[in-house]
């Protein structure tokens, strides 16, 4: 970001490096709060715009620029979360958080290689607070619960600091975080060891490619759920598919109708996942929840607007000329 000096100030801004060093922290915060890397980037841009809209004197009067930036970014996210609920009521099909890439393939649960330093996703710290399972639970919270929980539990802000952002008392923020913590505990089981998770997802990929329905059924929990997100822009099932056998049969049907897909093992939000490509272009990103010795949940993101971190640029609204809302046109995994 470039800035211009105020009249009478032709010297460079001595605080620029310190201010811009907060960018990674702000991206990390905004992504966890919003579940969208694109929205997180917008929030950070708006936060810096507000900082540089102030005079040099106003900036220098702020004792902790980092704390100021976090407070502003948190409030912007809180406002966006409130409006996001209304937008998602009209969203076509299921809404899934935007998947976060680590372009390196994983082997036995361990990432390898490096990410492109120009990739905005490279600024996200991968830990348990960005797994798809965690972000999906955050989506079930109220905006205030989500902000209070993430700021306190993930970023270790005091409740007094959280209160300044949320606009409630520290005691109220403590209650919000406590309520959010109960939601997390009630919905999440301890994950299986990394090697086991990677092995199960790899076995799933191989069984899918071999169209081995019996193996697929064995890898899936009988009560497993698969959710797809096409956003009304590309073909995707509009409701969750429930049951291991039902998911397996659906996956096999997709393999029969889309023989041109290449399935790759990739890290998705810090966990072993799968990426489907056609002609070298990513068309689906799948995240898995593996709390034990079977796969319990699959989240498949097809919406091209959510795949730009994987492709480097926005994709066309539809990879066919047909109406994806009705499942017409090009058949893809979902």
PDB file of C-alpha atoms in Angstrom, residues 103 281 304 307-316:
ATOM      1  CA  UNK A 103      -0.241 -25.919  -2.441  1.00  0.00           C
ATOM      2  CA  UNK A 281      -7.954 -26.012 -13.400  1.00  0.00           C
ATOM      3  CA  UNK A 304     -15.710 -20.678  -8.363  1.00  0.00           C
ATOM      4  CA  UNK A 307     -11.722 -21.151  -5.388  1.00  0.00           C
ATOM      5  CA  UNK A 308      -9.656 -18.147  -6.471  1.00  0.00           C
ATOM      6  CA  UNK A 309      -6.870 -18.858  -3.935  1.00  0.00           C
ATOM      7  CA  UNK A 310      -6.457 -22.229  -5.665  1.00  0.00           C
ATOM      8  CA  UNK A 311      -6.561 -20.919  -9.228  1.00  0.00           C
ATOM      9  CA  UNK A 312      -4.805 -17.563  -8.922  1.00  0.00           C
ATOM     10  CA  UNK A 313      -7.684 -15.698 -10.530  1.00  0.00           C
ATOM     11  CA  UNK A 314     -11.490 -15.697 -10.477  1.00  0.00           C
ATOM     12  CA  UNK A 315     -13.079 -18.392 -12.604  1.00  0.00           C
ATOM     13  CA  UNK A 316     -16.010 -17.943 -14.922  1.00  0.00           C
TER      14      UNK A 316
END
